[in-house]
Amino acid sequence: MEYYNNIVLKWSTEYLAATIILGGTAYGLWLLFYRPFDLFQDYTELGFEQISNGRKFKNNAAKRHIINQYRERRKNGDLPPSYPNGWFAVLESNELKRNTVREVDALGLNLVAWRGESGKCYVADAYCPHLGAHLGVGGKVAKECIECPFHGWQFDGVSENLVSIPNVDPVPPFVKLKTWPVHESFGFIYIWYHAENEKPLWWPDIVTEVENGHWKYRGRSEIRVACHIQEIPENGPDSAHLNVVHSSPITNGTNTNELRVSSSFFKHVWTASWAPNSDPDREHEALMRVYHHILFFNKISCFHITVDVHQIGPGIVHMYFETIFGKGILIQNVTPVEPMMQRVVHRFYSSPTFVHPLGLLVLHGEAIQVCVLLISKFQRDPPE
């Protein structure tokens, strides 16, 4: 009996070990070849190292409070308009399911977004014109309408009109809820903002390969940045900074404890040209072509990439990648949350031949290089 028990125990041990190995391998392959990239970095992680280094904070709230104090003490001078005219991403499409409501804060506005039974998305001012209830907190979807959680008033997303009041017929024809022009594509929900309330003067570019599903979604990153919106897109024409700020390997991130590689062994090399779009119908767009390669030991050149950059208005950037592995697009959206706070979101899509691990590397590298830029550009010692 003991002999058979030992055999059973041995088989059980071997079976458990094999299960762990196979499970771990499968999980590793899933991480590497299937799971989309997803990164979030708060503004307190970027550009304030001189405040946080060597300090012990009781909690994140204490750190945020001290950093906000330094932000308020900075001498910014006269700022350009904080909310320029254009299309801005206020949500990602997967954040708003059918027949659901979301509260949205962007462009210094309190907004409500909902997706009707048809699947169409609507964005409106958040407060009910009746008694000011917030439609994004407890509001409901009724077909294509948003229903106020206070008295059940229903506003149509298409016409802006008040269409129903419980036990009241007819409804007052003059009551409306201000809605915003909405455009939804490649995973983002955009609204048109204009300081003088003009209708859209242009529309975001359509990326056919993404819209028809031929290119695969590889992941996203989101970074909060404590700066003015103008400071981010102005880096497009500033090609002189590329070989100064972005020459270091992507492993050389913002944390001094991260793995670092000597630039004499490995570095990025950039060449770029920039010009406004000559098409009279595309005056809101600027074009940049970037040539990139990696240089090993200052001699061996490899991993050549051509990137065509389209700066579309103040808040949208399309970066078209062309490599030996295939093509892809990195979509960047910069949305002002408040005058000196921006939400920067990237999504990367690529052709099936552009293998998933390489897509993850592009997203990771972009996030690292953006952080390096932000720290080098926006980190300033607080005034005395």
Short mmCIF file of C-alpha atoms in Angstrom, two decimals:
data_model
loop_
_atom_site.label_atom_id
_atom_site.label_comp_id
_atom_site.label_asym_id
_atom_site.label_seq_id
_atom_site.Cartn_x
_atom_site.Cartn_y
_atom_site.Cartn_z
CA MET A 1 0.00 0.00 0.00
CA GLU A 2 2.81 2.42 0.84
CA TYR A 3 4.36 1.70 -2.56
CA TYR A 4 1.18 2.68 -4.36
CA ASN A 5 0.78 5.76 -2.16
CA ASN A 6 4.28 6.87 -3.15
CA ILE A 7 3.44 6.41 -6.84
CA VAL A 8 0.23 8.42 -6.50
CA LEU A 9 2.08 11.14 -4.59
CA LYS A 10 4.79 11.27 -7.25
CA TRP A 11 2.23 11.50 -10.06
CA SER A 12 0.33 14.20 -8.19
CA THR A 13 3.51 16.22 -7.65
CA GLU A 14 4.55 15.89 -11.28
CA TYR A 15 1.04 16.75 -12.44
CA LEU A 16 0.97 19.85 -10.22
CA ALA A 17 4.41 20.95 -11.43
CA ALA A 18 3.41 20.47 -15.07
CA THR A 19 0.18 22.40 -14.50
CA ILE A 20 2.07 25.30 -12.90
CA ILE A 21 4.63 25.39 -15.73
CA LEU A 22 2.02 25.20 -18.47
CA GLY A 23 -0.20 27.73 -16.73
CA GLY A 24 2.69 30.13 -16.23
CA THR A 25 3.77 29.74 -19.85
CA ALA A 26 0.24 30.33 -21.10
CA TYR A 27 -0.09 33.42 -18.91
CA GLY A 28 3.24 34.77 -20.14
CA LEU A 29 2.23 34.24 -23.76
CA TRP A 30 -1.10 35.95 -23.07
CA LEU A 31 0.69 38.95 -21.58
CA LEU A 32 3.12 39.15 -24.47
CA PHE A 33 0.93 38.37 -27.47
CA TYR A 34 -2.64 39.23 -26.51
CA ARG A 35 -3.22 41.60 -23.59
CA PRO A 36 -3.39 45.26 -24.69
CA PHE A 37 -1.00 47.74 -23.10
CA ASP A 38 -2.59 49.94 -20.42
CA LEU A 39 -0.74 52.66 -18.51
CA PHE A 40 -1.87 55.55 -16.33
CA GLN A 41 0.39 58.21 -14.83
CA ASP A 42 -0.90 61.02 -12.63
CA TYR A 43 0.51 64.53 -12.85
CA THR A 44 2.05 64.12 -9.38
CA GLU A 45 4.46 61.57 -10.91
CA LEU A 46 5.88 63.98 -13.51
CA GLY A 47 7.84 67.19 -13.24
CA PHE A 48 7.83 67.55 -9.46
CA GLU A 49 10.83 65.40 -8.51
CA GLN A 50 12.46 68.35 -6.72
CA ILE A 51 9.48 68.35 -4.35
CA SER A 52 9.03 64.64 -3.73
CA ASN A 53 12.64 63.42 -3.62
CA GLY A 54 13.73 62.79 -0.07
CA ARG A 55 10.30 63.57 1.37
CA LYS A 56 8.06 61.17 3.19
CA PHE A 57 4.36 61.72 2.65
CA LYS A 58 1.73 60.18 4.87
CA ASN A 59 -0.45 59.42 1.84
CA ASN A 60 -1.05 60.42 -1.78
CA ALA A 61 -3.47 63.16 -0.70
CA ALA A 62 -0.69 64.89 1.28
CA LYS A 63 1.66 64.71 -1.72
CA ARG A 64 -1.02 66.04 -4.05
CA HIS A 65 -1.76 68.93 -1.66
CA ILE A 66 1.88 70.03 -1.49
CA ILE A 67 2.35 69.77 -5.26
CA ASN A 68 -0.79 71.82 -5.87
CA GLN A 69 0.58 74.48 -3.52
CA TYR A 70 3.73 74.72 -5.65
CA ARG A 71 1.63 74.81 -8.84
CA GLU A 72 -0.27 77.82 -7.52
CA ARG A 73 2.98 79.60 -6.61
CA ARG A 74 4.46 79.33 -10.08
CA LYS A 75 4.73 82.59 -11.97
CA ASN A 76 2.98 81.84 -15.25
CA GLY A 77 2.45 85.38 -16.51
CA ASP A 78 -0.25 86.10 -19.10
CA LEU A 79 -1.42 82.77 -20.50
CA PRO A 80 -2.82 82.15 -24.00
CA PRO A 81 -6.47 81.03 -24.07
CA SER A 82 -6.73 77.84 -22.04
CA TYR A 83 -9.37 76.24 -24.27
CA PRO A 84 -8.61 76.70 -27.98
CA ASN A 85 -11.15 75.99 -30.71
CA GLY A 86 -11.19 72.42 -32.00
CA TRP A 87 -12.18 68.81 -31.45
CA PHE A 88 -11.25 67.28 -28.08
CA ALA A 89 -11.60 63.74 -26.78
CA VAL A 90 -13.78 63.68 -23.67
CA LEU A 91 -14.17 59.89 -23.32
CA GLU A 92 -12.98 56.64 -24.81
CA SER A 93 -15.74 54.69 -26.54
CA ASN A 94 -15.48 51.65 -24.27
CA GLU A 95 -16.20 53.90 -21.27
CA LEU A 96 -19.74 54.56 -22.48
CA LYS A 97 -21.88 51.46 -23.04
CA ARG A 98 -25.29 51.47 -24.70
CA ASN A 99 -28.07 52.91 -22.48
CA THR A 100 -25.60 54.29 -19.93
CA VAL A 101 -24.79 57.78 -18.64
CA ARG A 102 -21.42 59.27 -17.68
CA GLU A 103 -20.39 62.44 -15.89
CA VAL A 104 -17.64 64.27 -17.82
CA ASP A 105 -15.34 67.13 -16.76
CA ALA A 106 -13.31 68.69 -19.59
CA LEU A 107 -12.49 72.11 -21.05
CA GLY A 108 -13.52 73.71 -17.78
CA LEU A 109 -17.06 72.39 -18.33
CA ASN A 110 -19.36 70.05 -16.44
CA LEU A 111 -20.87 67.73 -19.04
CA VAL A 112 -23.01 64.62 -19.27
CA ALA A 113 -22.57 61.92 -21.93
CA TRP A 114 -24.99 59.14 -22.77
CA ARG A 115 -25.36 56.47 -25.42
CA GLY A 116 -28.89 55.88 -26.66
CA GLU A 117 -30.62 52.68 -27.71
CA SER A 118 -29.39 53.27 -31.28
CA GLY A 119 -25.77 53.23 -30.10
CA LYS A 120 -25.28 56.91 -30.91
CA CYS A 121 -23.46 59.04 -28.35
CA TYR A 122 -24.62 62.45 -27.10
CA VAL A 123 -22.90 65.06 -24.93
CA ALA A 124 -24.71 67.95 -23.23
CA ASP A 125 -24.35 70.47 -20.43
CA ALA A 126 -24.61 68.58 -17.17
CA TYR A 127 -27.25 70.60 -15.33
CA CYS A 128 -30.97 70.32 -15.93
CA PRO A 129 -32.40 73.73 -16.94
CA HIS A 130 -35.35 73.09 -14.61
CA LEU A 131 -33.80 73.18 -11.11
CA GLY A 132 -30.16 72.42 -11.84
CA ALA A 133 -29.90 68.70 -11.02
CA HIS A 134 -26.76 67.04 -12.42
CA LEU A 135 -27.92 64.75 -15.23
CA GLY A 136 -24.77 62.64 -15.00
CA VAL A 137 -25.45 61.65 -11.39
CA GLY A 138 -28.40 59.30 -11.40
CA GLY A 139 -29.66 60.27 -14.85
CA LYS A 140 -31.20 57.59 -17.08
CA VAL A 141 -31.40 56.88 -20.80
CA ALA A 142 -34.84 56.70 -22.41
CA LYS A 143 -34.37 55.73 -26.07
CA GLU A 144 -32.27 58.68 -27.34
CA CYS A 145 -33.16 60.95 -24.41
CA ILE A 146 -31.52 61.76 -21.09
CA GLU A 147 -33.88 61.69 -18.12
CA CYS A 148 -33.33 64.00 -15.16
CA PRO A 149 -33.00 62.12 -11.85
CA PHE A 150 -34.87 64.86 -9.94
CA HIS A 151 -38.23 65.25 -11.70
CA GLY A 152 -38.01 62.86 -14.66
CA TRP A 153 -37.83 65.51 -17.39
CA GLN A 154 -36.58 63.99 -20.67
CA PHE A 155 -34.41 65.83 -23.20
CA ASP A 156 -33.83 64.52 -26.72
CA GLY A 157 -30.17 64.16 -27.69
CA VAL A 158 -30.83 64.92 -31.36
CA SER A 159 -33.01 68.04 -31.13
CA GLU A 160 -32.02 69.34 -27.63
CA ASN A 161 -35.76 69.71 -26.97
CA LEU A 162 -37.60 68.87 -23.79
CA VAL A 163 -39.91 66.05 -24.95
CA SER A 164 -41.55 64.70 -21.80
CA ILE A 165 -42.55 65.72 -18.26
CA PRO A 166 -44.39 63.20 -16.09
CA ASN A 167 -48.12 64.04 -15.93
CA VAL A 168 -47.69 67.22 -18.00
CA ASP A 169 -48.96 67.58 -21.57
CA PRO A 170 -48.06 69.53 -23.59
CA VAL A 171 -44.53 70.32 -22.43
CA PRO A 172 -43.13 73.90 -22.65
CA PRO A 173 -41.69 74.22 -26.19
CA PHE A 174 -39.02 76.76 -25.22
CA VAL A 175 -37.10 74.51 -22.77
CA LYS A 176 -33.91 73.06 -24.25
CA LEU A 177 -30.74 71.34 -23.05
CA LYS A 178 -27.54 72.56 -24.74
CA THR A 179 -25.85 69.69 -26.58
CA TRP A 180 -22.39 69.63 -28.16
CA PRO A 181 -21.39 68.42 -31.65
CA VAL A 182 -20.06 64.88 -31.26
CA HIS A 183 -17.73 62.82 -33.45
CA GLU A 184 -16.80 59.24 -32.55
CA SER A 185 -14.02 57.28 -34.21
CA PHE A 186 -11.01 55.02 -33.52
CA GLY A 187 -12.05 54.49 -29.91
CA PHE A 188 -12.62 58.12 -28.87
CA ILE A 189 -15.65 60.35 -28.33
CA TYR A 190 -14.90 63.93 -29.39
CA ILE A 191 -16.80 67.16 -28.90
CA TRP A 192 -16.39 70.39 -30.85
CA TYR A 193 -15.47 73.36 -28.66
CA HIS A 194 -15.57 76.93 -30.00
CA ALA A 195 -15.23 80.08 -27.91
CA GLU A 196 -17.84 81.89 -30.06
CA ASN A 197 -20.13 78.84 -30.35
CA GLU A 198 -19.57 78.48 -34.11
CA LYS A 199 -20.45 75.16 -35.73
CA PRO A 200 -17.60 72.76 -36.63
CA LEU A 201 -15.25 74.33 -39.15
CA TRP A 202 -13.54 70.99 -39.86
CA TRP A 203 -13.73 67.33 -38.83
CA PRO A 204 -11.10 64.89 -37.54
CA ASP A 205 -9.40 62.70 -40.13
CA ILE A 206 -10.82 59.22 -40.65
CA VAL A 207 -8.37 56.30 -40.38
CA THR A 208 -9.95 53.72 -42.69
CA GLU A 209 -7.83 50.78 -41.51
CA VAL A 210 -8.98 51.34 -37.93
CA GLU A 211 -12.63 52.01 -38.76
CA ASN A 212 -12.99 48.84 -40.86
CA GLY A 213 -11.19 46.70 -38.26
CA HIS A 214 -8.23 45.74 -40.46
CA TRP A 215 -5.75 47.12 -37.95
CA LYS A 216 -5.67 45.64 -34.45
CA TYR A 217 -5.88 47.52 -31.17
CA ARG A 218 -2.60 47.15 -29.24
CA GLY A 219 -3.27 49.24 -26.13
CA ARG A 220 -3.37 52.68 -24.58
CA SER A 221 -1.61 55.02 -22.19
CA GLU A 222 -2.92 57.99 -20.23
CA ILE A 223 -0.77 60.71 -18.71
CA ARG A 224 -1.93 63.74 -16.71
CA VAL A 225 0.27 66.77 -17.28
CA ALA A 226 0.36 70.00 -15.24
CA CYS A 227 0.97 72.49 -18.06
CA HIS A 228 -0.79 74.67 -20.64
CA ILE A 229 -2.12 72.90 -23.74
CA GLN A 230 0.02 75.04 -26.06
CA GLU A 231 3.21 73.62 -24.57
CA ILE A 232 2.51 70.12 -25.91
CA PRO A 233 1.67 70.62 -29.63
CA GLU A 234 4.35 73.28 -30.04
CA ASN A 235 6.91 70.45 -29.82
CA GLY A 236 5.96 69.39 -33.36
CA PRO A 237 7.85 72.13 -35.19
CA ASP A 238 10.59 72.07 -32.53
CA SER A 239 12.50 69.23 -34.21
CA ALA A 240 15.81 70.50 -32.78
CA HIS A 241 15.00 68.97 -29.39
CA LEU A 242 14.68 65.39 -30.69
CA ASN A 243 18.37 64.42 -30.64
CA VAL A 244 18.85 66.18 -27.30
CA VAL A 245 15.87 65.04 -25.26
CA HIS A 246 14.93 61.78 -27.02
CA SER A 247 18.30 60.25 -27.86
CA SER A 248 18.52 58.16 -24.69
CA PRO A 249 17.31 54.52 -24.75
CA ILE A 250 13.69 53.98 -23.76
CA THR A 251 14.88 52.06 -20.70
CA ASN A 252 16.29 55.34 -19.38
CA GLY A 253 13.00 56.51 -17.97
CA THR A 254 12.09 59.09 -15.38
CA ASN A 255 12.99 57.06 -12.32
CA THR A 256 16.67 57.02 -11.33
CA ASN A 257 16.25 53.46 -10.03
CA GLU A 258 15.26 52.11 -13.44
CA LEU A 259 17.59 50.06 -15.61
CA ARG A 260 19.81 52.44 -17.54
CA VAL A 261 21.82 51.85 -20.69
CA SER A 262 24.76 53.99 -21.75
CA SER A 263 24.05 56.19 -24.76
CA SER A 264 27.47 55.23 -26.16
CA PHE A 265 26.17 51.68 -26.47
CA PHE A 266 22.63 52.41 -27.65
CA LYS A 267 20.86 55.59 -28.70
CA HIS A 268 18.01 56.90 -30.82
CA VAL A 269 18.84 59.07 -33.83
CA TRP A 270 16.24 61.39 -35.36
CA THR A 271 15.82 63.49 -38.50
CA ALA A 272 12.66 65.54 -38.98
CA SER A 273 10.98 68.13 -41.18
CA TRP A 274 7.85 70.16 -40.42
CA ALA A 275 5.47 72.30 -42.50
CA PRO A 276 1.86 73.52 -42.47
CA ASN A 277 -0.52 71.61 -44.73
CA SER A 278 -0.68 73.36 -48.12
CA ASP A 279 -4.23 72.11 -48.76
CA PRO A 280 -6.54 75.15 -48.29
CA ASP A 281 -9.18 72.85 -46.80
CA ARG A 282 -6.70 71.56 -44.22
CA GLU A 283 -5.39 74.82 -42.77
CA HIS A 284 -5.98 73.41 -39.29
CA GLU A 285 -3.38 70.72 -39.91
CA ALA A 286 0.42 70.62 -39.82
CA LEU A 287 2.59 67.83 -41.24
CA MET A 288 5.85 66.42 -39.93
CA ARG A 289 7.97 63.56 -41.25
CA VAL A 290 10.32 61.85 -38.80
CA TYR A 291 13.05 59.37 -39.67
CA HIS A 292 14.26 57.27 -36.77
CA HIS A 293 16.85 54.56 -36.27
CA ILE A 294 18.76 52.99 -33.40
CA LEU A 295 22.54 53.22 -33.33
CA PHE A 296 24.61 50.56 -31.50
CA PHE A 297 28.20 51.42 -30.49
CA ASN A 298 27.83 54.59 -32.61
CA LYS A 299 28.33 52.41 -35.70
CA ILE A 300 25.62 49.81 -36.27
CA SER A 301 22.35 51.26 -37.54
CA CYS A 302 19.11 49.28 -37.31
CA PHE A 303 15.34 49.42 -36.67
CA HIS A 304 14.64 52.14 -39.22
CA ILE A 305 11.19 53.72 -38.89
CA THR A 306 9.45 56.44 -40.86
CA VAL A 307 6.72 58.32 -39.00
CA ASP A 308 4.34 60.72 -40.73
CA VAL A 309 2.88 63.02 -38.07
CA HIS A 310 -0.40 64.91 -38.61
CA GLN A 311 -1.08 67.63 -36.01
CA ILE A 312 -4.84 68.05 -36.44
CA GLY A 313 -6.02 71.15 -34.64
CA PRO A 314 -4.69 71.78 -31.13
CA GLY A 315 -5.71 68.47 -29.56
CA ILE A 316 -5.30 65.57 -32.04
CA VAL A 317 -2.13 63.98 -33.41
CA HIS A 318 -1.98 61.01 -35.80
CA MET A 319 1.42 59.32 -36.06
CA TYR A 320 1.61 56.85 -38.97
CA PHE A 321 4.36 54.26 -38.51
CA GLU A 322 5.98 52.41 -41.41
CA THR A 323 8.43 49.63 -40.54
CA ILE A 324 9.70 46.36 -41.99
CA PHE A 325 7.13 44.62 -39.76
CA GLY A 326 4.16 46.55 -41.16
CA LYS A 327 2.23 49.75 -40.60
CA GLY A 328 0.49 51.27 -37.59
CA ILE A 329 -0.91 54.46 -36.15
CA LEU A 330 -0.42 56.03 -32.75
CA ILE A 331 -3.31 58.38 -31.97
CA GLN A 332 -2.64 61.10 -29.40
CA ASN A 333 -5.35 63.23 -27.84
CA VAL A 334 -4.63 66.22 -25.59
CA THR A 335 -7.68 67.47 -23.69
CA PRO A 336 -7.58 70.41 -21.26
CA VAL A 337 -9.27 69.46 -18.00
CA GLU A 338 -8.60 72.89 -16.50
CA PRO A 339 -6.33 75.80 -17.56
CA MET A 340 -3.08 74.17 -16.39
CA MET A 341 -4.01 70.49 -16.46
CA GLN A 342 -4.04 68.28 -19.57
CA ARG A 343 -5.13 64.70 -20.13
CA VAL A 344 -2.92 63.03 -22.77
CA VAL A 345 -4.20 59.69 -24.09
CA HIS A 346 -2.51 57.46 -26.68
CA ARG A 347 -4.00 54.50 -28.56
CA PHE A 348 -2.00 52.33 -30.93
CA TYR A 349 -3.41 50.30 -33.83
CA SER A 350 -1.36 48.29 -36.31
CA SER A 351 -1.54 45.78 -39.14
CA PRO A 352 -1.59 42.06 -38.18
CA THR A 353 2.02 41.68 -39.36
CA PHE A 354 3.07 44.30 -36.80
CA VAL A 355 3.49 41.69 -34.05
CA HIS A 356 1.85 42.42 -30.71
CA PRO A 357 5.06 42.60 -28.61
CA LEU A 358 6.37 45.28 -30.95
CA GLY A 359 3.14 47.24 -30.50
CA LEU A 360 3.59 47.04 -26.72
CA LEU A 361 7.15 48.31 -27.16
CA VAL A 362 5.95 51.29 -29.21
CA LEU A 363 3.41 52.25 -26.54
CA HIS A 364 5.89 51.78 -23.71
CA GLY A 365 8.58 53.73 -25.57
CA GLU A 366 6.19 56.56 -26.38
CA ALA A 367 5.10 56.81 -22.74
CA ILE A 368 8.72 56.89 -21.55
CA GLN A 369 9.77 59.49 -24.12
CA VAL A 370 6.74 61.67 -23.35
CA CYS A 371 7.61 61.56 -19.66
CA VAL A 372 11.25 62.44 -20.38
CA LEU A 373 10.09 65.40 -22.48
CA LEU A 374 7.66 66.62 -19.86
CA ILE A 375 10.22 66.52 -17.09
CA SER A 376 12.90 68.25 -19.18
CA LYS A 377 10.47 70.91 -20.43
CA PHE A 378 8.06 71.51 -17.58
CA GLN A 379 10.06 70.85 -14.40
CA ARG A 380 10.84 74.22 -12.92
CA ASP A 381 12.08 75.15 -9.51
CA PRO A 382 9.32 76.89 -7.54
CA PRO A 383 9.80 80.63 -7.03
CA GLU A 384 11.51 81.79 -3.90
#
